[in-house]
PDB file of C-alpha atoms in Angstrom:
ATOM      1  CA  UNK A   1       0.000   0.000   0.000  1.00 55.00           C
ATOM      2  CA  UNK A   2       1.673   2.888  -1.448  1.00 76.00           C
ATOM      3  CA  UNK A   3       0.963   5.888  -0.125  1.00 93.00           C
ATOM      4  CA  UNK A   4       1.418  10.159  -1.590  1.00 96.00           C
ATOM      5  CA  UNK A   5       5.027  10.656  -2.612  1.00 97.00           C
ATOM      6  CA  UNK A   6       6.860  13.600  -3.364  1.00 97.00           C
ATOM      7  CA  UNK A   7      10.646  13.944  -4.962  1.00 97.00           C
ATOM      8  CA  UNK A   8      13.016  14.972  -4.276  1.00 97.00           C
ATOM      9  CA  UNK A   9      12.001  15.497  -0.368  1.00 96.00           C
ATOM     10  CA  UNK A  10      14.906  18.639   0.237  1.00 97.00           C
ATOM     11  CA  UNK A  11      15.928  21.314  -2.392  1.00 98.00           C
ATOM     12  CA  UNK A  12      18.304  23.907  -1.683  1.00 98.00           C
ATOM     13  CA  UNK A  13      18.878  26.367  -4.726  1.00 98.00           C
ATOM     14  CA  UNK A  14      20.341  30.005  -5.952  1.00 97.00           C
ATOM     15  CA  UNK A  15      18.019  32.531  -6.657  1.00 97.00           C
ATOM     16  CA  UNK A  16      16.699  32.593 -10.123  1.00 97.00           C
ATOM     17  CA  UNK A  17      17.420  28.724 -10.608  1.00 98.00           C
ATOM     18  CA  UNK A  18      14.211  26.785 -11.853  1.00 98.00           C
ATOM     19  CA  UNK A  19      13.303  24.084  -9.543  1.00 98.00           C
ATOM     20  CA  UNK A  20      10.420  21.031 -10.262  1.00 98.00           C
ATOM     21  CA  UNK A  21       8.845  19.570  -7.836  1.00 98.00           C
ATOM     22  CA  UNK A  22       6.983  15.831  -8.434  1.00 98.00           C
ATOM     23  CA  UNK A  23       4.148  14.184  -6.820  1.00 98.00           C
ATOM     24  CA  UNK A  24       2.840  11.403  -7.268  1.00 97.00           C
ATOM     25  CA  UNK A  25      -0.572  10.565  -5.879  1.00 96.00           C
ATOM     26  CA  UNK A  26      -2.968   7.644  -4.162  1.00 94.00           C
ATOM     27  CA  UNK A  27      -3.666   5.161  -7.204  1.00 90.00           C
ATOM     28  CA  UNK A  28      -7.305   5.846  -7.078  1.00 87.00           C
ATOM     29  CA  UNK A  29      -6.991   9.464  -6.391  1.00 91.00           C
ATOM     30  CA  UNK A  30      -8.618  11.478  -9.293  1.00 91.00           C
ATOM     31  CA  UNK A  31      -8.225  14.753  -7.108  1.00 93.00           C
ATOM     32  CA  UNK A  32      -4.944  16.038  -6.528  1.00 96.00           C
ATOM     33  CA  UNK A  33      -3.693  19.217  -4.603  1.00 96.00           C
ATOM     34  CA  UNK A  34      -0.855  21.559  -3.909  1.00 97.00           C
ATOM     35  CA  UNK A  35      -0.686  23.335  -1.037  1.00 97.00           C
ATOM     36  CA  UNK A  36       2.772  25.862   0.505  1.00 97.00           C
ATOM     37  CA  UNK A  37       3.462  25.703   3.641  1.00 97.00           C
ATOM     38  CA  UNK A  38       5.721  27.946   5.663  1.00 95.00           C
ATOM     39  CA  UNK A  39       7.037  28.387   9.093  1.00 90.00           C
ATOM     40  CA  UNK A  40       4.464  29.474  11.933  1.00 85.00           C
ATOM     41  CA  UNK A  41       1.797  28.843   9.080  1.00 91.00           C
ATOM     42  CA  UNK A  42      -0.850  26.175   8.264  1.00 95.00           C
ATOM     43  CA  UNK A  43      -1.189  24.636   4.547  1.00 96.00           C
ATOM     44  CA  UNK A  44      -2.029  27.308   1.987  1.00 95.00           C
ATOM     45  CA  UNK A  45      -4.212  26.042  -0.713  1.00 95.00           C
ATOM     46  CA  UNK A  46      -2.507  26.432  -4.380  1.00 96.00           C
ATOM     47  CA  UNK A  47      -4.051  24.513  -6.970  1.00 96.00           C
ATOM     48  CA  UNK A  48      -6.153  21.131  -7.776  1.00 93.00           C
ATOM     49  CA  UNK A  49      -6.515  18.783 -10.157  1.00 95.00           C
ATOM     50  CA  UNK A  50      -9.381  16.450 -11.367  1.00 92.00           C
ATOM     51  CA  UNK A  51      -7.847  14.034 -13.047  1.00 93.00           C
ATOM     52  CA  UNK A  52      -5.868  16.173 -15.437  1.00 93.00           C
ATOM     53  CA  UNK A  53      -8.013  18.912 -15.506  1.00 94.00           C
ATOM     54  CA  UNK A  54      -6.634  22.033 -13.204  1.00 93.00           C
ATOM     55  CA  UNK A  55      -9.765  23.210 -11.767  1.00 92.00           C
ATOM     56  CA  UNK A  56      -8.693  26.248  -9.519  1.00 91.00           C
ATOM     57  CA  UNK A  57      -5.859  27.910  -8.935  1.00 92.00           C
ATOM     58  CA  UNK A  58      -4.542  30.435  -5.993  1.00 91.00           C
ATOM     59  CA  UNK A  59      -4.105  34.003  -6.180  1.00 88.00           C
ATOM     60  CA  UNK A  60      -0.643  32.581  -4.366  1.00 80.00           C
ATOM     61  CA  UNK A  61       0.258  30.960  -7.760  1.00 84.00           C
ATOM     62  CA  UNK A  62       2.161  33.767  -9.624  1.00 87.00           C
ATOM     63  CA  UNK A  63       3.336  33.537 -13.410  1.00 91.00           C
ATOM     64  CA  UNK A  64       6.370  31.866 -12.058  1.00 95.00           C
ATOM     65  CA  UNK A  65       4.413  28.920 -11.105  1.00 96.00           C
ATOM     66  CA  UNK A  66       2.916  26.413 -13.303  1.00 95.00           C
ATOM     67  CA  UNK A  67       1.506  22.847 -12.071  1.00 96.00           C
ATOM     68  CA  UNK A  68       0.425  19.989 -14.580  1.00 96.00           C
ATOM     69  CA  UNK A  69      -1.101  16.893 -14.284  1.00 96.00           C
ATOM     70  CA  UNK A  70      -0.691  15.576 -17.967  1.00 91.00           C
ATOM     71  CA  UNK A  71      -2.015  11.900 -17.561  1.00 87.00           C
ATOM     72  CA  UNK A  72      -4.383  12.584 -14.782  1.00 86.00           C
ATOM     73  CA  UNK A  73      -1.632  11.073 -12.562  1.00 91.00           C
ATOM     74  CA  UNK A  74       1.389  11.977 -11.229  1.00 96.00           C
ATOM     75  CA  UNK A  75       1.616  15.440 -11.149  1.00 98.00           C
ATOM     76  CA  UNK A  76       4.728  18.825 -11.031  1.00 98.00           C
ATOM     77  CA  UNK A  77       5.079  21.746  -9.735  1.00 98.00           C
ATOM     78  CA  UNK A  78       7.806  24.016 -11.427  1.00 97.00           C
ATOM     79  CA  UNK A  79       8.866  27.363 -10.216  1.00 97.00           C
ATOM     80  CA  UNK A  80      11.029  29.386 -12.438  1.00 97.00           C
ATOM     81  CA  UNK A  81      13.292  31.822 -11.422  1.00 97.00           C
ATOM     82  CA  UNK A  82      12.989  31.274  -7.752  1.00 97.00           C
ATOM     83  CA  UNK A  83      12.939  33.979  -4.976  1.00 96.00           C
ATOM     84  CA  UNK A  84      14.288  33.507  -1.521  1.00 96.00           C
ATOM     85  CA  UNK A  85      10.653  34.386  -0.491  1.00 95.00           C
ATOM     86  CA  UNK A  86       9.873  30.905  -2.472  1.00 96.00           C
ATOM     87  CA  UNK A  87      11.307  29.089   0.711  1.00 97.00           C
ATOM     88  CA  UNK A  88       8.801  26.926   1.824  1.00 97.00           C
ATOM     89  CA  UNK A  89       7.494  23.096   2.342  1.00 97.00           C
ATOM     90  CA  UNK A  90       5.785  22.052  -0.682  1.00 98.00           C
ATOM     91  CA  UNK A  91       2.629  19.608   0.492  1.00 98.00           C
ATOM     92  CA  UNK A  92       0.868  17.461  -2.533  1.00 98.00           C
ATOM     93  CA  UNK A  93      -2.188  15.542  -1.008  1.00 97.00           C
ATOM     94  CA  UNK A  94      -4.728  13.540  -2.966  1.00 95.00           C
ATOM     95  CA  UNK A  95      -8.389  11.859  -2.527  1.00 91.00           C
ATOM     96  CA  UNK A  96     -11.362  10.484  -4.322  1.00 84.00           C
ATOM     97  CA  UNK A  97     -14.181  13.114  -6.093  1.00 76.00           C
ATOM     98  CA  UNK A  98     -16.477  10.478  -4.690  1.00 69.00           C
ATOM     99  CA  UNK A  99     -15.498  11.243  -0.848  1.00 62.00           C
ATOM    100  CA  UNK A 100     -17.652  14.444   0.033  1.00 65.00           C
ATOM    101  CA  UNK A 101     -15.867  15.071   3.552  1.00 70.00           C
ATOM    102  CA  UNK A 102     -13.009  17.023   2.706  1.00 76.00           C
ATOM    103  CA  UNK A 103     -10.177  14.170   3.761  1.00 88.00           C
ATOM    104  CA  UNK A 104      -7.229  14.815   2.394  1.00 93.00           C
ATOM    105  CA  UNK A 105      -3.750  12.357   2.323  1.00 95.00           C
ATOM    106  CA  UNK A 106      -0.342  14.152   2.303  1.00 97.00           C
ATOM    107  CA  UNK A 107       3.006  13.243   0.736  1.00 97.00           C
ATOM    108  CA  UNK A 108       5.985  14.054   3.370  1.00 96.00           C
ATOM    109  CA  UNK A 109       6.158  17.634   1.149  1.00 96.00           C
ATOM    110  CA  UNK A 110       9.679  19.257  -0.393  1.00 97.00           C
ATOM    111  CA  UNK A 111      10.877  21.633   1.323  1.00 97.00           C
ATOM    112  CA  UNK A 112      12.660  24.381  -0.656  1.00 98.00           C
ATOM    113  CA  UNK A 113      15.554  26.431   0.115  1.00 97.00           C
ATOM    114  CA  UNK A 114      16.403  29.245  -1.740  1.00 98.00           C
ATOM    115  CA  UNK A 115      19.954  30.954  -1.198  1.00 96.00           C
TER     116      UNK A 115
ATOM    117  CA  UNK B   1     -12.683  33.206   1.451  1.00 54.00           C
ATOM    118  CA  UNK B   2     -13.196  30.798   4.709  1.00 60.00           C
ATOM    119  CA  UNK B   3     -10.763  31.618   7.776  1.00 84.00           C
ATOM    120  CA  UNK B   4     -10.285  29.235  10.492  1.00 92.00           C
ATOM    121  CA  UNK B   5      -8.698  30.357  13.317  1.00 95.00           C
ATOM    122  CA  UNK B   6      -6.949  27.971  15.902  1.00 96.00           C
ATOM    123  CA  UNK B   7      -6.313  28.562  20.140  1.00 95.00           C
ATOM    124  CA  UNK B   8      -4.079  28.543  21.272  1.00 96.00           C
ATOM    125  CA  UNK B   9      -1.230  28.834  18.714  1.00 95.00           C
ATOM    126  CA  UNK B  10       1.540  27.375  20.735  1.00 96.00           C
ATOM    127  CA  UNK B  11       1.406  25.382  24.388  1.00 97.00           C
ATOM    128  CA  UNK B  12       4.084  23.658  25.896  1.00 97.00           C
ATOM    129  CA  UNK B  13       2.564  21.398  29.213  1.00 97.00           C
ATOM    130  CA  UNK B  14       4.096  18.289  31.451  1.00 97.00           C
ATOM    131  CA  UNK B  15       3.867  14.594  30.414  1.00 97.00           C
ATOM    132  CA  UNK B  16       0.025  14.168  32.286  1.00 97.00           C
ATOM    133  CA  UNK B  17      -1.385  16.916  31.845  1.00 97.00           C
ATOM    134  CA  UNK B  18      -5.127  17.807  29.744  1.00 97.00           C
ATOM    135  CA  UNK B  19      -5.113  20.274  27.099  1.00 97.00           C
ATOM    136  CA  UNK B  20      -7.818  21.697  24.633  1.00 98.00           C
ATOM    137  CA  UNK B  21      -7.140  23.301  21.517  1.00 98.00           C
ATOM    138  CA  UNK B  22      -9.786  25.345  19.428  1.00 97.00           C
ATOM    139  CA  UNK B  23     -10.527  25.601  15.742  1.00 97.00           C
ATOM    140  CA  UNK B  24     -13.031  29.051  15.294  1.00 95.00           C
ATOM    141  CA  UNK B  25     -14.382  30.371  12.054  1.00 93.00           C
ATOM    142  CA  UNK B  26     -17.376  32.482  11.248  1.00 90.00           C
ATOM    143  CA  UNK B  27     -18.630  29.843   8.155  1.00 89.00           C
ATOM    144  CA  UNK B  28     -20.245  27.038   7.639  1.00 89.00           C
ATOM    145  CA  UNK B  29     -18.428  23.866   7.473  1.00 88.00           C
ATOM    146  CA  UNK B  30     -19.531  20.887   5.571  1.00 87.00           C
ATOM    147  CA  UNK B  31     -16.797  18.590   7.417  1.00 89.00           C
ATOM    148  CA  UNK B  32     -14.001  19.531   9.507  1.00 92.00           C
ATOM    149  CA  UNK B  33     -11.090  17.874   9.578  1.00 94.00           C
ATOM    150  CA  UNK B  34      -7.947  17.376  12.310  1.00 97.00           C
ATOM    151  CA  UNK B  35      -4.308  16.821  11.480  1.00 97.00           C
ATOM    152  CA  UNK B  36      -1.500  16.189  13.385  1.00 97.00           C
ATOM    153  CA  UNK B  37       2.481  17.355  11.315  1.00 96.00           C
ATOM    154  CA  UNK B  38       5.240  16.255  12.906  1.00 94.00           C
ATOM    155  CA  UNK B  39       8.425  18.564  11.963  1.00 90.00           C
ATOM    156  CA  UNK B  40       9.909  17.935   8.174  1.00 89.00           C
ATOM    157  CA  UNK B  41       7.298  15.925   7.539  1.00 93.00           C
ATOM    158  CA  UNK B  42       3.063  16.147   5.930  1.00 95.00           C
ATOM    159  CA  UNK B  43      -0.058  16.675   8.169  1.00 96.00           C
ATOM    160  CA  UNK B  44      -1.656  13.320   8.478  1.00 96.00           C
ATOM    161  CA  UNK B  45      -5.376  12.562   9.608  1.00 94.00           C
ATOM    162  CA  UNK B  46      -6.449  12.235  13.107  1.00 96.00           C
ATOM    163  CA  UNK B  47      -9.912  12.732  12.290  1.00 95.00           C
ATOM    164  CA  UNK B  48     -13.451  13.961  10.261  1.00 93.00           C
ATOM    165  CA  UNK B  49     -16.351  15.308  12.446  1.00 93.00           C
ATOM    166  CA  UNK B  50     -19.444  15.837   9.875  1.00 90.00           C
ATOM    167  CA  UNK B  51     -22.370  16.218  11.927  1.00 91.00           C
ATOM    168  CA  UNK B  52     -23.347  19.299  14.251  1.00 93.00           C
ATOM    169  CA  UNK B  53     -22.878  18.323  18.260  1.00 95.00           C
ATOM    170  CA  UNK B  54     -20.854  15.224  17.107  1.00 95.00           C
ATOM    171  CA  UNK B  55     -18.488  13.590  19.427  1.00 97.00           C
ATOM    172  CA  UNK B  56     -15.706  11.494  18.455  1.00 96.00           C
ATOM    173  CA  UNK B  57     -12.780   9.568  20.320  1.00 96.00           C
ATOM    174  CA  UNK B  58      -9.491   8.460  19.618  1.00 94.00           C
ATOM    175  CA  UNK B  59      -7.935   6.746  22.436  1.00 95.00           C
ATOM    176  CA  UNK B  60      -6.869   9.754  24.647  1.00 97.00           C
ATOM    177  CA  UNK B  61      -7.930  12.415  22.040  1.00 97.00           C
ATOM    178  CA  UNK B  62     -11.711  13.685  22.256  1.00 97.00           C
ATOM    179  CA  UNK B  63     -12.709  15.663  19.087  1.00 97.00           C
ATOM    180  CA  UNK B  64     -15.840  17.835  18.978  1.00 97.00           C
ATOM    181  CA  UNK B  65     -17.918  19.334  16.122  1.00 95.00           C
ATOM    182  CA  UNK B  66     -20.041  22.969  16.924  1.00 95.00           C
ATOM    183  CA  UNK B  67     -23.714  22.599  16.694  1.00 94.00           C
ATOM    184  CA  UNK B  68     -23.717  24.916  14.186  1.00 93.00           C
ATOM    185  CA  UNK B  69     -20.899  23.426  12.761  1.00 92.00           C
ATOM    186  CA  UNK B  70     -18.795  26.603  12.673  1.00 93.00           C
ATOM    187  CA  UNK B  71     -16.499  25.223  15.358  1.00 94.00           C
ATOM    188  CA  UNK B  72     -14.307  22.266  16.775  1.00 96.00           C
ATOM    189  CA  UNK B  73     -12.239  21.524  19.885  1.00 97.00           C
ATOM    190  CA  UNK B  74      -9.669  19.086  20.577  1.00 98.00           C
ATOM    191  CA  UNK B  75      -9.071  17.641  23.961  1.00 98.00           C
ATOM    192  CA  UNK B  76      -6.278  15.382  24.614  1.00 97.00           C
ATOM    193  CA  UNK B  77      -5.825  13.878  28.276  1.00 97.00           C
ATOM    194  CA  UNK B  78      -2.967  13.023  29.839  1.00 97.00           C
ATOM    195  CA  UNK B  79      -1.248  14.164  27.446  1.00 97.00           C
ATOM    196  CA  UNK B  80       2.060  11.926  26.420  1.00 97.00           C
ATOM    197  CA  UNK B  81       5.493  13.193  24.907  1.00 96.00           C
ATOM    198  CA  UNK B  82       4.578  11.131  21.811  1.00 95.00           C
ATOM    199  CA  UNK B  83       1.537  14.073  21.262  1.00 96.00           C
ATOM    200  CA  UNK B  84       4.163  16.874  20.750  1.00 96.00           C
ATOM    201  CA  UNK B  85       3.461  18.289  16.890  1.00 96.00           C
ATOM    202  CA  UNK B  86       1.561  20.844  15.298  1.00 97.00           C
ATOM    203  CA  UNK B  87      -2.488  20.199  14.794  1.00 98.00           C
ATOM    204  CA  UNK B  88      -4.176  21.624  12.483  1.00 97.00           C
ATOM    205  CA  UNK B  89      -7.920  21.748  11.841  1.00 96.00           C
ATOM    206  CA  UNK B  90      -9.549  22.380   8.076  1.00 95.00           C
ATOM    207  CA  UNK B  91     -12.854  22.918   6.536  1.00 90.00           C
ATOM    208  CA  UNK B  92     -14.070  21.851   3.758  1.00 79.00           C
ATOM    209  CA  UNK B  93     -17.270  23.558   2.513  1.00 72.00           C
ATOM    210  CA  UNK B  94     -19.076  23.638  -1.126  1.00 68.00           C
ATOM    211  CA  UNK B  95     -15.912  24.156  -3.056  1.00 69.00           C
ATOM    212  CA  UNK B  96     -13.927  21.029  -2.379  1.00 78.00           C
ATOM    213  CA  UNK B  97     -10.770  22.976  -1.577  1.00 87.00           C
ATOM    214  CA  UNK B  98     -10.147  22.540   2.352  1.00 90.00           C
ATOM    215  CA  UNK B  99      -8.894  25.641   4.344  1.00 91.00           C
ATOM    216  CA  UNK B 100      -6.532  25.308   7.025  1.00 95.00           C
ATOM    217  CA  UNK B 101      -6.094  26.847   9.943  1.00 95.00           C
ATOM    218  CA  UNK B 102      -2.479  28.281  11.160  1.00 95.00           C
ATOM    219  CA  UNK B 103      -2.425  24.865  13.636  1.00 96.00           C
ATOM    220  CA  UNK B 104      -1.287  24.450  17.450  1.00 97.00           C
ATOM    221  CA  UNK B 105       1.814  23.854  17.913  1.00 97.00           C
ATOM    222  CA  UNK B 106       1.870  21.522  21.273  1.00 97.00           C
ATOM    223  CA  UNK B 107       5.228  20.418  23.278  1.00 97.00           C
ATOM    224  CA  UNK B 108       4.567  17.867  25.858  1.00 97.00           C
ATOM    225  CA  UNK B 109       7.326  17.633  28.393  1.00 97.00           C
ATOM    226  CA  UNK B 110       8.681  14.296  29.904  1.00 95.00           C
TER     227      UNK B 110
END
């Protein structure tokens, strides 16, 4: 039983570097979400995914951010020319469209570090 | 947008000891949902509460849903060094994208 996973789980990286971030989710997950997370802070909603379909995306999610989901299953999060203010655990979590109670099931995140 | 807001936002107790944290917002939730995060590492679920006034146990850990479903609590009793970690509550409403509050960030001593 296979759980979320994310790669790679640490990234440290120079300013303007592009970084990628994978996830991929539960098997029978159709819904799949990104979420920052930073110091002090809960989980802050970025974008989801319905299969491969990006439904909704933050006002958080600025040009330099683009997610895909191009089979409807494993998903990545790139962020181009990265900012120290980027710094921040990166959370993917998934569940089923047919579960209407809001559970969601995390990957250990990847936390980003940006010199 | 719908803002949960958690009590207290850090607490640092003896091995024993009862706590209660607090999840507040001023919406309606559908579900609510409790996580406990562990440092370097993703929130993973304690719990759902769905129904207004509902009541749920895990082992030492009480969890409570608002009658109006607006609100949760969190009681732990005797409260073990294996509790220490941040808990976080989130809402889910209409929209399928939960919100999540800033979390509790709980020590317990030995």
């Amino acid at each position: 039983d296979t759980g979320v996973s994310q790669d790679p789980r640490h990234k440290i990286t120079k300013r303007g570097q592009n970084v990628t971030f994978r996830c991929d989710p539960i098997s029978e997950h159709n819904r799949l979400y990104w979420y920052r997370q930073t110091l002090g802070q809960g989980p802050e909603f970025l974008t989801y995914f319905q299969n491969e379909a990006q439904l909704e995306k933050s006002r958080l999610l600025s040009d330099r951010f683009s997610a895909e989901r191009p089979k409807g299953s494993f998903s990545t999060l790139e962020i181009q020319r990265t900012e120290q203010g980027d710094s921040a655990m990166y959370l993917c979590a998934s569940r089923t469209s047919g579960a209407n109670t809001g559970e969601l099931f995390f990957g250990e995140g990847s936390r980003l570090t940006v010199l | 947008t719908q803002l949960l807001e958690q009590s207290p936002q850090f607490l640092s107790i003896q091995e024993g000891e009862n706590l209660t944290v607090y999840c507040n917002s001023s919406s309606v939730f559908s579900s609510l949902q409790w996580y406990r995060q562990e440092p370097g590492e993703g929130p993973v679920l304690l719990v759902t509460v769905v129904t207004g006034g509902e009541v749920k146990k895990l082992k030492r850990l009480t969890f409570q849903f608002g009658d109006a479903r607006k609100d949760s609590s969190l009681h732990i009793t005797a409260a073990q060094p294996g509790d220490t970690g941040l808990y976080l509550c989130a809402g889910a409403g209409g929209s399928y994208i939960p919100t999540f509050g800033r979390g509790t960030s709980l020590i317990v001593h030995p």
